[in-house]
Structures are given as structure tokens and as C-alpha cells.
Amino acid sequence: MSQQVNLAIVGCGSMTYNAHAPWINSTSEIRVAALCDTDRAAAEKLRRDRFKDDAQIAIFEDWRDLLKRRPAGIAGVLFATPHTQHYEQCMAALDQGWHVLVEKPMVTNSAHARQIIHKAQEKVLQVQVAFQAPFSAEHVHIREFIARGGLGELQAAGGFVFQDWRRPGHGTWRQDPAAAGGGFIYDSGAHLLNAWNYLIGRPAASVHAMISNKGLAVEVNGAVNIRYQGGVLASAVLCGNSVGWQEGIWLAGERGRIHTGIHGGRIEVWDQHGRQLPDPQITATHYTPPQNFAHSLLGLAAPRAPARLGLLHCLLMEALYKSAANGCEVAVEQE
Ligand SMILES: NC(=O)c1ccc[n+]([C@@H]2O[C@H](COP(=O)([O-])OP(=O)(O)OC[C@H]3O[C@@H](n4cnc5c(N)ncnc54)[C@H](O)[C@@H]3O)[C@@H](O)[C@H]2O)c1
């Protein structure tokens, strides 16, 4: 394989325009070969504003047509489309022999997640989920610090995500259960819950959740308690009907405490005496999702956010919704 990966992007909306395109433009190992959006104007605007109106970038309105034609020997595809489309799109791309980077949540159903994992193994292809946390140097650092006992035995985690999600999402696919597969917790809360799955490094055993729709067809607020294997307890407050954006994660062990952001960012550490230490020196590589995807296809790096994280998230969400409906603690199905 050459030292550049040709990628296609399906879904040229906000996340691609504001995040993936700038990330890709800062990665010399990626060449965008095709853009696809059912709204052709969105693909054209993206090509014009973010990719210098490069006429070599083919534009498609139908992702199946893109997969069938495979222009420019494309190796992989980024799907940044509404959630419940991800399953069919990922499976079709894998069937065509394409590696996949899919936006979070990978899918909204654990049976679908298992099928994607199985298909990727069968075809020897990569599927990564674009949750930012595992790509960040900070979360890699914290995960390793916890794994080598830096906090002593891990006891508990706390976290919150407060976001102005309800108003801007009004009337969009995000608040339509058929398109989104869930509400604020499946969409933005996903970052916090995935970060815990990644950092705590052991499966969730059970969950006890309360959710509130506040008149929407999907949940907008949630209070979620999780019991991880090994007795680590976690509690999250997720509010999609607030203002602006604020979030954070705390991890408490018997010999220390850490605070950071759900995507990474500053790490604050307290030692076994409760004293705050200087911020740690981070040596792990920081990646953006498309950069790590390209590097892993080129054999330059290990994949940071494999499809397994997408499955863990689905299993947790299924138990969470069951718990909220039944009002009791519900066991999380294991991998
Ligand atoms: N990682 C993050 O921090 C983050 C942040 C925002 C969104 N996202 C994720 O990115 C994905 C897209 O979200 P968004 O905010 O960009 O939404 P958006 O509504 O702004 O964009 C979605 C785009 O997909 C296009 N589209 C819909 N169906 C399509 C199809 N069948 N084929 C081709 N194009 C199609 C739409 O026309 C639109 O342009 C979602 O999975 C979302 O959860 C992730």
C-alpha cells in the first residue's frame, strides 16, 4: 500500500464540515477521493470550502452507487450519517471490501454490532468508531495509568454532560427515534459512557437508570448508575436541555483521583494524600479519528477505537433503556 490512503466520505453535514474535513486536511496520509450526500449541495459546499474545489474529488448522491463504482481505488470510507443508517452502510462497505470509520454510535442495536464485528473479521477489514476519547493522548495515558495501578484499586467514577441539544435538534433526525435510535444519551452521552468503557477497562455488569423525554419522542435527560465488573461504581448525569456545553469525568481510586474531559484535555491528578500533583507529562500519541484510521491502514499504528467499543456501548444502552422502563437495576449482557 502507498503511504497515502484514498478515502470516501458519506455524509457531508456538520460533523464532517466542522471536524473531519479539517482533521483530514491536517493529515498528509489521507487523500479524499469521493464525497457522498443525498443533499448534493452539501457535498459540493464541502468540496468547495474544505477541499479547494478539487475536481478530482468525485461527488455521489447515492452511497450504494459510490460503493459499486469505487473510484480511485478507495481503501476506506467514513460514514457520518444519521445513526440508524450506520448498520446497513457499514455492512455493505465491508461486503465490498472497504475498511470503515463510522461516526458514533457505531449502531444502535447490539445484534447489528455483533454482525459488523463478525463481518469485519471474516473479511479481514478494519472497523473503527469515531468516538474521540480513545484517540486522545490523554485518555490513552489515563487508561494505562489506571491499568498499572496508578490510582490503586479503582473505586468509583463520576461524570456529567450538559448541552444545549434539545433546541438545535428540534425537528431534525436527532430527535426522531427511527433515525437516531435513541436520544441525548445515545448521541452525546455516548461520549461519556464510551470513555468509561475505555478507561475503566472492564465491562459494565449492571445499570440502574432514570430518563426523561420532556415531551420529545426520545430521552433528553438521564441519571445513570453503572456497576462495573470488579465493583467499580459510576454515576452520570446527562442533560440535553441546558445551555452551551460543559462536561467532565472524575475517576477515584483508593490511592488517587483524576479529573479530565470526556474527549480528553487537561488531566488533573491527586495523590494518596489528597494533594494535587503537577499535571502529568503525556507521551502517548494524540490522534484524530481519521488520522489513526489512515495510520492503522498503513500499518503505522494500532487502531484506537475498534468496533468492540461500539458493541459495548450498545449493550450498555440496551440495559439502560430496559432499566429506565422497569425502574430497577438491569444486568448488562456480556460480549
Ligand atoms: N464525534 C462527535 O463529537 C460528533 C459530533 C457530532 C456528530 N457526530 C456524529 O456524526 C454523524 C453525523 O452527524 P452530523 O452532526 O454531521 O449530522 P448532520 O445532520 O449535520 O449531517 C448528516 C448528513 O448526512 C447526510 N445524509 C443523510 N442520509 C444520507 C445517506 N443515506 N447518504 C448520504 N448522506 C446522507 C445528510 O444530508 C447530512 O448532510 C452522527 O453519527 C453523529 O452522531 C459526532
Tab-separated table of C-alpha atoms in Angstrom, residues 83 104-105 131 161 165 174 180-194 209-212 218-224 236-240 313 316-317 320-321 324:
chain	number	residue	atom	x	y	z
A	83	HIS	CA	-27.311	6.658	13.410
A	104	LYS	CA	-20.580	7.280	16.909
A	105	PRO	CA	-22.704	5.481	17.839
A	131	PHE	CA	-15.530	8.388	19.467
A	161	VAL	CA	-22.581	16.186	30.094
A	165	TRP	CA	-29.106	19.810	22.493
A	174	ARG	CA	-31.559	13.603	16.061
A	180	ALA	CA	-31.378	8.369	15.763
A	181	GLY	CA	-32.109	5.085	17.558
A	182	GLY	CA	-32.265	6.969	20.862
A	183	GLY	CA	-31.951	10.439	22.254
A	184	PHE	CA	-29.393	12.625	24.008
A	185	ILE	CA	-27.769	9.698	25.824
A	186	TYR	CA	-27.234	7.712	22.623
A	187	ASP	CA	-25.965	10.839	20.875
A	188	SER	CA	-23.845	12.997	23.212
A	189	GLY	CA	-23.983	10.973	26.430
A	190	ALA	CA	-22.339	8.273	24.322
A	191	HIS	CA	-19.008	10.080	24.641
A	192	LEU	CA	-19.012	9.852	28.434
A	193	LEU	CA	-20.255	6.262	28.573
A	194	ASN	CA	-17.756	5.175	25.924
A	209	ALA	CA	-31.132	4.467	35.053
A	210	MET	CA	-33.784	7.151	35.067
A	211	ILE	CA	-34.522	9.038	31.866
A	212	SER	CA	-36.836	11.863	30.938
A	218	VAL	CA	-36.531	10.406	22.668
A	219	GLU	CA	-34.826	10.933	26.019
A	220	VAL	CA	-33.309	14.338	26.667
A	221	ASN	CA	-32.136	13.899	30.281
A	222	GLY	CA	-30.796	10.948	32.212
A	223	ALA	CA	-29.369	9.913	35.567
A	224	VAL	CA	-27.434	6.706	35.101
A	236	ALA	CA	-23.531	10.013	35.209
A	237	VAL	CA	-25.839	13.000	34.857
A	238	LEU	CA	-26.707	13.718	31.243
A	239	CYS	CA	-28.762	16.775	30.387
A	240	GLY	CA	-29.585	17.753	26.810
A	313	HIS	CA	-21.949	0.926	24.005
A	316	LEU	CA	-24.932	-0.714	27.918
A	317	MET	CA	-27.644	1.343	26.199
A	320	LEU	CA	-30.048	1.375	30.340
A	321	TYR	CA	-33.340	1.690	28.409
A	324	ALA	CA	-35.427	3.138	32.799
